[in-house]
């Protein structure tokens, strides 16, 4: 699960304080809110890419507030996928496992398993320049899932895609979440996308996160 | 839209306006003429210099032992100074691009000092620094004043400033996001930079080293003041041009100048070809 308590962050005139959130284990939470209200900053605080000025963060039973990003057990997919420009798709999927010095046979098996599940097995030798928007997001998702994180953070992963590709990826995200039971926190501006994916719909407004009833 | 013309008025092929042949915008004509005039001027300079000498004069001058030594020292010192410039430029460029700290604007301006200082002054500053107690201590380990190491150092001071600019631009154009994602996957920041950012910056690194190399090849003022112009010791190609001119040997000066032009064209071509492959 993801739990944050009284989280505060400030940079110049922008910031928030007293932010609380709880996403139970295995749930698919979607966070909505207006642009510039700190949704992306919240994900960066959860990832450890920014340090909070106050408050505490837990992933499962473990407090991670001051842990380095790589030790938090989080998979992160930013808005544009942010693929590594010089790595092939296979290298991107293997990246986290190679860092953990896993045996090559295990890495190979995991890369095949992920590429089959995400429909990118035919792209393994390509570099990011040769991929479409939807393919990039699939690779970014596979790269984030490779080391089997407890939590998956998605920052508007479908915002730059056409309707058909978005529909395909929404189905894929649902399947992946059901298959892995990973806890997801997904940020989006699209209400239809949120309603389709969320089993916990949240809104960040006036410096507070509150649950939105599914039928509201 | 002209007065009286409706916004919805369709433009048919029969209207006089659309049947006129399309003329280039006057801005393109003016900028094209200025570019052509400038290019013609540059080519005229090179052409006039080349035509002032004969092939036999060229071969005779380039056969001289001193000029062959200067050629070898130029290649060696420029390569060393380009590599050293890159060693400094990569971390400094990264800090300037990604770092957020007080006084960053001042640091940015300070790193341009070698670019804005007159070259002779750079040489004089080097000469004076190595007369201070700190400088004398360094010279006990590696003698710089009036040595080949001094030639490399003088080239490095200028070359590094240009390489830093190039590397900063390279890192500015690379998104920090992939590096951050690598950190969430288990990298420290240093590992993320080495595994993700530097491979993506390889083209910029090659460009920075090439710019430093080319700047070093043409460096004269700081080398003359700090490393001297002793034949068969600290003589590089620009020093040869100056020494030959000072004794009235115009043919040799032209021959060395043309050799430097050929080297510059060679480097430029290599950079373009490698840049496309990287």
GROMACS .gro file of C-alpha atoms in nm:
model
  494
    1UNK     CA    1   0.000   0.000   0.000
    2UNK     CA    2   0.094   0.367  -0.033
    3UNK     CA    3   0.049   0.594   0.268
    4UNK     CA    4   0.154   0.955   0.310
    5UNK     CA    5   0.105   1.163   0.623
    6UNK     CA    6   0.114   1.541   0.650
    7UNK     CA    7   0.343   1.570   0.349
    8UNK     CA    8   0.473   1.919   0.275
    9UNK     CA    9   0.686   2.056  -0.005
   10UNK     CA   10   0.777   2.409  -0.113
   11UNK     CA   11   0.980   2.572  -0.390
   12UNK     CA   12   0.949   2.951  -0.404
   13UNK     CA   13   0.583   3.050  -0.422
   14UNK     CA   14   0.463   2.699  -0.511
   15UNK     CA   15   0.403   2.426  -0.258
   16UNK     CA   16   0.159   2.234  -0.043
   17UNK     CA   17   0.140   2.109   0.313
   18UNK     CA   18  -0.057   1.865   0.526
   19UNK     CA   19  -0.118   1.626   0.234
   20UNK     CA   20  -0.255   1.283   0.330
   21UNK     CA   21  -0.320   0.980   0.111
   22UNK     CA   22  -0.379   0.609   0.153
   23UNK     CA   23  -0.400   0.361  -0.135
   24UNK     CA   24  -0.469   0.005  -0.009
   25UNK     CA   25  -0.256  -0.281  -0.141
   26UNK     CA   26  -0.345  -0.411  -0.488
   27UNK     CA   27  -0.578  -0.121  -0.571
   28UNK     CA   28  -0.574   0.089  -0.889
   29UNK     CA   29  -0.596   0.452  -0.770
   30UNK     CA   30  -0.637   0.736  -1.017
   31UNK     CA   31  -0.555   1.089  -0.903
   32UNK     CA   32  -0.712   1.381  -1.086
   33UNK     CA   33  -0.674   1.753  -1.035
   34UNK     CA   34  -0.608   2.079  -1.218
   35UNK     CA   35  -0.273   2.149  -1.385
   36UNK     CA   36  -0.020   2.313  -1.153
   37UNK     CA   37  -0.169   2.176  -0.832
   38UNK     CA   38   0.126   1.944  -0.765
   39UNK     CA   39   0.023   1.601  -0.894
   40UNK     CA   40   0.354   1.537  -1.071
   41UNK     CA   41   0.545   1.678  -0.772
   42UNK     CA   42   0.360   1.432  -0.548
   43UNK     CA   43   0.476   1.141  -0.767
   44UNK     CA   44   0.833   1.275  -0.762
   45UNK     CA   45   0.818   1.293  -0.381
   46UNK     CA   46   0.696   0.932  -0.371
   47UNK     CA   47   0.980   0.828  -0.608
   48UNK     CA   48   1.241   1.013  -0.402
   49UNK     CA   49   1.335   1.249  -0.685
   50UNK     CA   50   1.242   1.540  -0.455
   51UNK     CA   51   1.268   1.567  -0.078
   52UNK     CA   52   0.966   1.673   0.128
   53UNK     CA   53   1.003   1.964   0.372
   54UNK     CA   54   0.786   1.771   0.621
   55UNK     CA   55   0.576   1.457   0.651
   56UNK     CA   56   0.629   1.083   0.608
   57UNK     CA   57   0.578   0.826   0.330
   58UNK     CA   58   0.525   0.447   0.360
   59UNK     CA   59   0.525   0.176   0.096
   60UNK     CA   60   0.370  -0.129   0.263
   61UNK     CA   61   0.493  -0.147   0.622
   62UNK     CA   62   0.822   0.028   0.544
   63UNK     CA   63   0.881   0.402   0.584
   64UNK     CA   64   1.066   0.528   0.277
   65UNK     CA   65   1.063   0.906   0.336
   66UNK     CA   66   1.441   0.938   0.327
   67UNK     CA   67   1.538   0.633   0.120
   68UNK     CA   68   1.716   0.684  -0.216
   69UNK     CA   69   1.486   0.640  -0.522
   70UNK     CA   70   1.626   0.299  -0.617
   71UNK     CA   71   1.555   0.143  -0.278
   72UNK     CA   72   1.186   0.230  -0.259
   73UNK     CA   73   1.043  -0.060  -0.458
   74UNK     CA   74   0.865   0.175  -0.697
   75UNK     CA   75   0.822   0.154  -1.073
   76UNK     CA   76   0.782   0.495  -1.237
   77UNK     CA   77   0.646   0.579  -1.583
   78UNK     CA   78   0.669   0.950  -1.665
   79UNK     CA   79   0.447   1.130  -1.915
   80UNK     CA   80   0.665   1.080  -2.224
   81UNK     CA   81   0.799   0.740  -2.119
   82UNK     CA   82   1.152   0.886  -2.090
   83UNK     CA   83   1.314   0.585  -2.256
   84UNK     CA   84   1.695   0.566  -2.251
   85UNK     CA   85   1.790   0.710  -2.593
   86UNK     CA   86   2.080   0.475  -2.676
   87UNK     CA   87   1.937   0.149  -2.534
   88UNK     CA   88   1.746  -0.112  -2.732
   89UNK     CA   89   1.403  -0.221  -2.608
   90UNK     CA   90   1.557  -0.543  -2.469
   91UNK     CA   91   1.822  -0.342  -2.280
   92UNK     CA   92   1.556  -0.111  -2.135
   93UNK     CA   93   1.358  -0.410  -2.005
   94UNK     CA   94   1.674  -0.572  -1.865
   95UNK     CA   95   1.810  -0.250  -1.709
   96UNK     CA   96   1.680  -0.289  -1.351
   97UNK     CA   97   1.772  -0.660  -1.340
   98UNK     CA   98   2.127  -0.601  -1.469
   99UNK     CA   99   2.173  -0.338  -1.197
  100UNK     CA  100   2.073  -0.605  -0.945
  101UNK     CA  101   2.330  -0.843  -1.102
  102UNK     CA  102   2.073  -1.114  -1.174
  103UNK     CA  103   2.191  -1.412  -1.382
  104UNK     CA  104   2.166  -1.357  -1.760
  105UNK     CA  105   1.931  -1.657  -1.801
  106UNK     CA  106   1.687  -1.504  -1.550
  107UNK     CA  107   1.713  -1.165  -1.724
  108UNK     CA  108   1.649  -1.326  -2.064
  109UNK     CA  109   1.342  -1.512  -1.932
  110UNK     CA  110   1.201  -1.197  -1.772
  111UNK     CA  111   1.256  -0.988  -2.086
  112UNK     CA  112   1.072  -1.250  -2.296
  113UNK     CA  113   0.790  -1.274  -2.040
  114UNK     CA  114   0.743  -0.893  -2.025
  115UNK     CA  115   0.773  -0.840  -2.399
  116UNK     CA  116   0.512  -1.111  -2.465
  117UNK     CA  117   0.273  -0.970  -2.204
  118UNK     CA  118   0.309  -0.615  -2.338
  119UNK     CA  119   0.300  -0.706  -2.709
  120UNK     CA  120   0.647  -0.572  -2.783
  121UNK     CA  121   0.833  -0.899  -2.853
  122UNK     CA  122   0.888  -0.793  -3.217
  123UNK     CA  123   1.053  -0.466  -3.106
  124UNK     CA  124   1.330  -0.600  -2.880
  125UNK     CA  125   1.618  -0.491  -3.106
  126UNK     CA  126   1.480  -0.143  -3.181
  127UNK     CA  127   1.591   0.183  -3.018
  128UNK     CA  128   1.344   0.452  -2.901
  129UNK     CA  129   1.375   0.651  -3.227
  130UNK     CA  130   1.207   0.366  -3.414
  131UNK     CA  131   0.904   0.335  -3.184
  132UNK     CA  132   0.556   0.490  -3.198
  133UNK     CA  133   0.406   0.672  -2.898
  134UNK     CA  134   0.206   0.368  -2.785
  135UNK     CA  135   0.507   0.136  -2.824
  136UNK     CA  136   0.721   0.371  -2.618
  137UNK     CA  137   0.470   0.366  -2.335
  138UNK     CA  138   0.453  -0.015  -2.344
  139UNK     CA  139   0.834  -0.031  -2.319
  140UNK     CA  140   0.838   0.225  -2.036
  141UNK     CA  141   0.575   0.016  -1.853
  142UNK     CA  142   0.778  -0.302  -1.903
  143UNK     CA  143   1.097  -0.133  -1.782
  144UNK     CA  144   0.917  -0.013  -1.466
  145UNK     CA  145   0.770  -0.360  -1.396
  146UNK     CA  146   1.087  -0.562  -1.466
  147UNK     CA  147   1.213  -0.574  -1.106
  148UNK     CA  148   0.861  -0.655  -0.975
  149UNK     CA  149   0.799  -0.330  -0.779
  150UNK     CA  150   0.539  -0.314  -0.501
  151UNK     CA  151   0.402   0.011  -0.639
  152UNK     CA  152   0.361   0.150  -0.991
  153UNK     CA  153   0.341   0.527  -1.040
  154UNK     CA  154   0.204   0.647  -1.376
  155UNK     CA  155   0.224   1.016  -1.466
  156UNK     CA  156  -0.029   1.084  -1.744
  157UNK     CA  157   0.099   0.786  -1.943
  158UNK     CA  158  -0.177   0.802  -2.206
  159UNK     CA  159  -0.203   1.178  -2.257
  160UNK     CA  160  -0.007   1.200  -2.586
  161UNK     CA  161  -0.173   0.901  -2.756
  162UNK     CA  162  -0.448   0.879  -3.017
  163UNK     CA  163  -0.788   0.734  -2.913
  164UNK     CA  164  -0.733   0.379  -3.047
  165UNK     CA  165  -0.388   0.345  -2.891
  166UNK     CA  166  -0.518   0.488  -2.564
  167UNK     CA  167  -0.799   0.233  -2.560
  168UNK     CA  168  -0.551  -0.052  -2.621
  169UNK     CA  169  -0.321   0.071  -2.345
  170UNK     CA  170  -0.606   0.113  -2.097
  171UNK     CA  171  -0.696  -0.253  -2.150
  172UNK     CA  172  -0.329  -0.346  -2.114
  173UNK     CA  173  -0.293  -0.148  -1.789
  174UNK     CA  174  -0.600  -0.320  -1.643
  175UNK     CA  175  -0.469  -0.664  -1.742
  176UNK     CA  176  -0.121  -0.594  -1.606
  177UNK     CA  177  -0.258  -0.469  -1.276
  178UNK     CA  178  -0.486  -0.772  -1.236
  179UNK     CA  179  -0.207  -1.013  -1.328
  180UNK     CA  180   0.059  -0.861  -1.100
  181UNK     CA  181  -0.164  -0.721  -0.821
  182UNK     CA  182   0.072  -0.423  -0.810
  183UNK     CA  183  -0.061  -0.114  -0.629
  184UNK     CA  184  -0.105   0.164  -0.886
  185UNK     CA  185  -0.124   0.541  -0.851
  186UNK     CA  186  -0.210   0.686  -1.194
  187UNK     CA  187  -0.238   1.057  -1.271
  188UNK     CA  188  -0.465   1.180  -1.549
  189UNK     CA  189  -0.673   1.474  -1.667
  190UNK     CA  190  -0.923   1.253  -1.853
  191UNK     CA  191  -1.234   1.174  -1.652
  192UNK     CA  192  -1.336   0.890  -1.888
  193UNK     CA  193  -0.990   0.731  -1.852
  194UNK     CA  194  -1.010   0.769  -1.474
  195UNK     CA  195  -1.356   0.612  -1.451
  196UNK     CA  196  -1.253   0.324  -1.676
  197UNK     CA  197  -0.937   0.235  -1.482
  198UNK     CA  198  -0.988   0.341  -1.121
  199UNK     CA  199  -1.114   0.130  -0.841
  200UNK     CA  200  -1.021   0.424  -0.619
  201UNK     CA  201  -1.083   0.769  -0.771
  202UNK     CA  202  -0.908   1.061  -0.600
  203UNK     CA  203  -0.894   1.435  -0.659
  204UNK     CA  204  -0.624   1.682  -0.552
  205UNK     CA  205  -0.792   2.013  -0.480
  206UNK     CA  206  -0.704   2.310  -0.258
  207UNK     CA  207  -0.404   2.127  -0.116
  208UNK     CA  208  -0.608   1.821  -0.008
  209UNK     CA  209  -0.666   1.478  -0.161
  210UNK     CA  210  -1.019   1.344  -0.131
  211UNK     CA  211  -1.196   1.038  -0.264
  212UNK     CA  212  -1.450   1.093  -0.539
  213UNK     CA  213  -1.752   0.857  -0.532
  214UNK     CA  214  -1.744   0.640  -0.850
  215UNK     CA  215  -2.095   0.753  -0.950
  216UNK     CA  216  -2.031   1.127  -0.892
  217UNK     CA  217  -0.755   4.020  -4.515
  218UNK     CA  218  -0.835   4.312  -4.746
  219UNK     CA  219  -1.120   4.557  -4.658
  220UNK     CA  220  -1.453   4.440  -4.791
  221UNK     CA  221  -1.334   4.081  -4.831
  222UNK     CA  222  -1.543   3.830  -4.647
  223UNK     CA  223  -1.367   3.579  -4.420
  224UNK     CA  224  -1.554   3.297  -4.594
  225UNK     CA  225  -1.470   3.412  -4.949
  226UNK     CA  226  -1.322   3.112  -5.125
  227UNK     CA  227  -1.009   3.171  -5.331
  228UNK     CA  228  -1.057   3.015  -5.670
  229UNK     CA  229  -0.771   2.941  -5.909
  230UNK     CA  230  -0.906   3.211  -6.140
  231UNK     CA  231  -0.836   3.499  -5.897
  232UNK     CA  232  -0.536   3.708  -6.010
  233UNK     CA  233  -0.371   3.676  -5.667
  234UNK     CA  234  -0.332   3.298  -5.682
  235UNK     CA  235  -0.235   3.283  -6.052
  236UNK     CA  236   0.083   3.488  -5.992
  237UNK     CA  237   0.402   3.281  -5.966
  238UNK     CA  238   0.520   3.250  -5.606
  239UNK     CA  239   0.820   3.475  -5.539
  240UNK     CA  240   1.057   3.402  -5.250
  241UNK     CA  241   1.001   3.620  -4.947
  242UNK     CA  242   1.231   3.931  -4.964
  243UNK     CA  243   1.380   3.825  -4.630
  244UNK     CA  244   1.515   3.504  -4.788
  245UNK     CA  245   1.660   3.703  -5.078
  246UNK     CA  246   1.841   3.947  -4.845
  247UNK     CA  247   1.971   3.678  -4.606
  248UNK     CA  248   2.077   3.462  -4.904
  249UNK     CA  249   2.272   3.750  -5.060
  250UNK     CA  250   2.447   3.834  -4.732
  251UNK     CA  251   2.540   3.465  -4.682
  252UNK     CA  252   2.671   3.437  -5.040
  253UNK     CA  253   2.880   3.756  -5.003
  254UNK     CA  254   3.030   3.635  -4.675
  255UNK     CA  255   3.112   3.290  -4.816
  256UNK     CA  256   3.267   3.448  -5.127
  257UNK     CA  257   3.484   3.669  -4.903
  258UNK     CA  258   3.606   3.364  -4.702
  259UNK     CA  259   3.680   3.163  -5.017
  260UNK     CA  260   3.860   3.463  -5.171
  261UNK     CA  261   4.088   3.486  -4.867
  262UNK     CA  262   4.182   3.118  -4.894
  263UNK     CA  263   4.209   3.128  -5.273
  264UNK     CA  264   4.436   3.434  -5.273
  265UNK     CA  265   4.664   3.271  -5.014
  266UNK     CA  266   4.678   2.943  -5.207
  267UNK     CA  267   4.752   3.116  -5.540
  268UNK     CA  268   5.031   3.324  -5.386
  269UNK     CA  269   5.248   3.011  -5.357
  270UNK     CA  270   5.363   2.739  -5.598
  271UNK     CA  271   5.359   2.363  -5.528
  272UNK     CA  272   5.741   2.350  -5.532
  273UNK     CA  273   5.759   2.629  -5.269
  274UNK     CA  274   5.509   2.436  -5.060
  275UNK     CA  275   5.700   2.107  -5.079
  276UNK     CA  276   6.030   2.279  -5.006
  277UNK     CA  277   5.889   2.454  -4.697
  278UNK     CA  278   5.712   2.144  -4.568
  279UNK     CA  279   6.034   1.943  -4.608
  280UNK     CA  280   6.206   2.159  -4.348
  281UNK     CA  281   6.295   1.976  -4.025
  282UNK     CA  282   6.166   2.261  -3.806
  283UNK     CA  283   5.827   2.272  -3.975
  284UNK     CA  284   5.792   1.893  -3.959
  285UNK     CA  285   5.866   1.914  -3.584
  286UNK     CA  286   5.606   2.193  -3.543
  287UNK     CA  287   5.353   1.982  -3.733
  288UNK     CA  288   5.413   1.680  -3.506
  289UNK     CA  289   5.402   1.889  -3.188
  290UNK     CA  290   5.081   2.059  -3.302
  291UNK     CA  291   4.908   1.724  -3.360
  292UNK     CA  292   5.027   1.585  -3.026
  293UNK     CA  293   4.957   1.894  -2.814
  294UNK     CA  294   4.615   1.959  -2.972
  295UNK     CA  295   4.507   1.598  -2.912
  296UNK     CA  296   4.625   1.606  -2.551
  297UNK     CA  297   4.464   1.942  -2.483
  298UNK     CA  298   4.135   1.831  -2.646
  299UNK     CA  299   4.121   1.521  -2.423
  300UNK     CA  300   4.207   1.721  -2.111
  301UNK     CA  301   3.950   1.987  -2.207
  302UNK     CA  302   3.684   1.717  -2.237
  303UNK     CA  303   3.775   1.573  -1.896
  304UNK     CA  304   3.698   1.913  -1.743
  305UNK     CA  305   3.413   2.012  -1.975
  306UNK     CA  306   3.191   1.705  -1.914
  307UNK     CA  307   3.153   1.749  -1.533
  308UNK     CA  308   3.145   2.131  -1.549
  309UNK     CA  309   2.890   2.130  -1.834
  310UNK     CA  310   2.676   1.880  -1.640
  311UNK     CA  311   2.690   2.093  -1.323
  312UNK     CA  312   2.592   2.408  -1.514
  313UNK     CA  313   2.309   2.232  -1.694
  314UNK     CA  314   2.151   2.023  -1.419
  315UNK     CA  315   2.266   2.190  -1.097
  316UNK     CA  316   2.057   2.443  -0.907
  317UNK     CA  317   2.267   2.644  -0.663
  318UNK     CA  318   2.321   3.005  -0.555
  319UNK     CA  319   2.574   3.196  -0.765
  320UNK     CA  320   2.521   2.979  -1.075
  321UNK     CA  321   2.495   3.286  -1.301
  322UNK     CA  322   2.827   3.416  -1.164
  323UNK     CA  323   2.997   3.080  -1.218
  324UNK     CA  324   2.859   3.069  -1.571
  325UNK     CA  325   3.004   3.414  -1.644
  326UNK     CA  326   3.338   3.335  -1.476
  327UNK     CA  327   3.389   3.028  -1.698
  328UNK     CA  328   3.378   3.256  -2.004
  329UNK     CA  329   3.684   3.452  -1.884
  330UNK     CA  330   3.930   3.270  -2.115
  331UNK     CA  331   3.701   3.347  -2.412
  332UNK     CA  332   3.676   3.721  -2.346
  333UNK     CA  333   4.035   3.784  -2.228
  334UNK     CA  334   4.283   3.893  -2.497
  335UNK     CA  335   4.496   3.583  -2.581
  336UNK     CA  336   4.824   3.756  -2.486
  337UNK     CA  337   4.679   3.838  -2.144
  338UNK     CA  338   4.596   3.469  -2.089
  339UNK     CA  339   4.962   3.388  -2.160
  340UNK     CA  340   5.083   3.664  -1.928
  341UNK     CA  341   4.849   3.545  -1.648
  342UNK     CA  342   4.990   3.190  -1.686
  343UNK     CA  343   5.345   3.321  -1.678
  344UNK     CA  344   5.281   3.526  -1.362
  345UNK     CA  345   5.088   3.245  -1.187
  346UNK     CA  346   5.383   3.008  -1.223
  347UNK     CA  347   5.607   3.268  -1.054
  348UNK     CA  348   5.390   3.258  -0.737
  349UNK     CA  349   5.477   3.014  -0.452
  350UNK     CA  350   5.185   2.785  -0.554
  351UNK     CA  351   5.294   2.792  -0.918
  352UNK     CA  352   5.659   2.720  -0.829
  353UNK     CA  353   5.546   2.423  -0.620
  354UNK     CA  354   5.352   2.282  -0.920
  355UNK     CA  355   5.653   2.339  -1.146
  356UNK     CA  356   5.868   2.124  -0.917
  357UNK     CA  357   5.643   1.829  -1.015
  358UNK     CA  358   5.572   1.926  -1.379
  359UNK     CA  359   5.766   2.216  -1.534
  360UNK     CA  360   5.526   2.422  -1.748
  361UNK     CA  361   5.697   2.753  -1.827
  362UNK     CA  362   5.873   2.738  -2.169
  363UNK     CA  363   5.806   2.363  -2.205
  364UNK     CA  364   5.581   2.137  -2.417
  365UNK     CA  365   5.359   2.088  -2.109
  366UNK     CA  366   5.319   2.468  -2.112
  367UNK     CA  367   5.206   2.454  -2.478
  368UNK     CA  368   4.937   2.200  -2.384
  369UNK     CA  369   4.829   2.400  -2.078
  370UNK     CA  370   4.802   2.726  -2.277
  371UNK     CA  371   4.591   2.547  -2.542
  372UNK     CA  372   4.380   2.384  -2.271
  373UNK     CA  373   4.287   2.711  -2.100
  374UNK     CA  374   4.112   2.838  -2.414
  375UNK     CA  375   3.995   2.502  -2.549
  376UNK     CA  376   3.825   2.406  -2.221
  377UNK     CA  377   3.616   2.724  -2.216
  378UNK     CA  378   3.473   2.639  -2.560
  379UNK     CA  379   3.428   2.271  -2.473
  380UNK     CA  380   3.237   2.365  -2.155
  381UNK     CA  381   2.993   2.577  -2.361
  382UNK     CA  382   2.936   2.284  -2.600
  383UNK     CA  383   2.884   2.028  -2.322
  384UNK     CA  384   2.646   2.255  -2.134
  385UNK     CA  385   2.439   2.294  -2.453
  386UNK     CA  386   2.447   1.916  -2.504
  387UNK     CA  387   2.318   1.843  -2.151
  388UNK     CA  388   2.058   2.122  -2.182
  389UNK     CA  389   1.915   1.945  -2.487
  390UNK     CA  390   1.900   1.606  -2.314
  391UNK     CA  391   1.597   1.554  -2.090
  392UNK     CA  392   1.680   1.478  -1.726
  393UNK     CA  393   1.384   1.237  -1.708
  394UNK     CA  394   1.560   0.919  -1.835
  395UNK     CA  395   1.834   0.979  -1.576
  396UNK     CA  396   1.568   1.015  -1.303
  397UNK     CA  397   1.391   0.698  -1.417
  398UNK     CA  398   1.725   0.515  -1.401
  399UNK     CA  399   1.754   0.632  -1.039
  400UNK     CA  400   1.412   0.488  -0.954
  401UNK     CA  401   1.527   0.158  -1.110
  402UNK     CA  402   1.823   0.133  -0.871
  403UNK     CA  403   2.102   0.361  -0.998
  404UNK     CA  404   2.284   0.621  -0.792
  405UNK     CA  405   2.291   0.957  -0.971
  406UNK     CA  406   2.651   0.894  -1.083
  407UNK     CA  407   2.562   0.550  -1.224
  408UNK     CA  408   2.257   0.696  -1.399
  409UNK     CA  409   2.476   0.963  -1.561
  410UNK     CA  410   2.734   0.705  -1.673
  411UNK     CA  411   2.483   0.448  -1.803
  412UNK     CA  412   2.215   0.672  -1.952
  413UNK     CA  413   2.320   1.036  -1.996
  414UNK     CA  414   2.680   1.006  -2.117
  415UNK     CA  415   2.603   0.752  -2.393
  416UNK     CA  416   2.329   0.988  -2.512
  417UNK     CA  417   2.577   1.279  -2.499
  418UNK     CA  418   2.843   1.105  -2.711
  419UNK     CA  419   2.783   1.325  -3.015
  420UNK     CA  420   2.816   1.639  -2.801
  421UNK     CA  421   3.134   1.504  -2.640
  422UNK     CA  422   3.285   1.443  -2.983
  423UNK     CA  423   3.185   1.794  -3.093
  424UNK     CA  424   3.332   1.947  -2.773
  425UNK     CA  425   3.663   1.764  -2.820
  426UNK     CA  426   3.675   1.868  -3.187
  427UNK     CA  427   3.609   2.232  -3.106
  428UNK     CA  428   3.879   2.224  -2.836
  429UNK     CA  429   4.118   2.057  -3.086
  430UNK     CA  430   4.049   2.315  -3.357
  431UNK     CA  431   4.083   2.607  -3.113
  432UNK     CA  432   4.411   2.462  -2.986
  433UNK     CA  433   4.548   2.428  -3.339
  434UNK     CA  434   4.508   2.802  -3.400
  435UNK     CA  435   4.627   2.913  -3.054
  436UNK     CA  436   4.925   3.146  -3.071
  437UNK     CA  437   4.929   3.438  -2.823
  438UNK     CA  438   4.926   3.245  -2.493
  439UNK     CA  439   5.178   2.991  -2.628
  440UNK     CA  440   5.417   3.265  -2.744
  441UNK     CA  441   5.410   3.440  -2.404
  442UNK     CA  442   5.398   3.135  -2.174
  443UNK     CA  443   5.580   2.857  -2.366
  444UNK     CA  444   5.802   3.069  -2.592
  445UNK     CA  445   5.884   3.026  -2.962
  446UNK     CA  446   6.197   2.812  -2.948
  447UNK     CA  447   6.255   2.611  -3.268
  448UNK     CA  448   6.256   2.233  -3.225
  449UNK     CA  449   6.126   2.276  -2.868
  450UNK     CA  450   5.798   2.465  -2.820
  451UNK     CA  451   5.731   2.554  -3.183
  452UNK     CA  452   5.380   2.471  -3.303
  453UNK     CA  453   5.236   2.556  -3.647
  454UNK     CA  454   5.108   2.910  -3.565
  455UNK     CA  455   5.452   2.982  -3.412
  456UNK     CA  456   5.613   2.865  -3.740
  457UNK     CA  457   5.399   3.110  -3.940
  458UNK     CA  458   5.507   3.394  -3.711
  459UNK     CA  459   5.877   3.292  -3.709
  460UNK     CA  460   5.888   3.255  -4.090
  461UNK     CA  461   5.713   3.591  -4.139
  462UNK     CA  462   5.951   3.762  -3.897
  463UNK     CA  463   6.251   3.660  -4.113
  464UNK     CA  464   6.073   3.755  -4.439
  465UNK     CA  465   6.021   3.395  -4.560
  466UNK     CA  466   5.670   3.451  -4.695
  467UNK     CA  467   5.662   3.125  -4.898
  468UNK     CA  468   5.721   2.912  -4.588
  469UNK     CA  469   5.465   3.112  -4.387
  470UNK     CA  470   5.207   3.054  -4.662
  471UNK     CA  471   5.295   2.684  -4.684
  472UNK     CA  472   5.239   2.636  -4.309
  473UNK     CA  473   4.917   2.839  -4.325
  474UNK     CA  474   4.784   2.619  -4.606
  475UNK     CA  475   4.880   2.310  -4.406
  476UNK     CA  476   4.672   2.443  -4.115
  477UNK     CA  477   4.379   2.513  -4.350
  478UNK     CA  478   4.403   2.154  -4.479
  479UNK     CA  479   4.408   2.020  -4.121
  480UNK     CA  480   4.106   2.232  -4.028
  481UNK     CA  481   3.910   2.106  -4.333
  482UNK     CA  482   4.009   1.749  -4.246
  483UNK     CA  483   3.888   1.787  -3.886
  484UNK     CA  484   3.565   1.953  -3.998
  485UNK     CA  485   3.494   1.669  -4.242
  486UNK     CA  486   3.579   1.403  -3.982
  487UNK     CA  487   3.349   1.572  -3.729
  488UNK     CA  488   3.061   1.583  -3.979
  489UNK     CA  489   3.108   1.219  -4.082
  490UNK     CA  490   3.149   1.092  -3.725
  491UNK     CA  491   2.860   1.310  -3.608
  492UNK     CA  492   2.629   1.138  -3.855
  493UNK     CA  493   2.743   0.792  -3.747
  494UNK     CA  494   2.726   0.850  -3.369
   0.00000   0.00000   0.00000
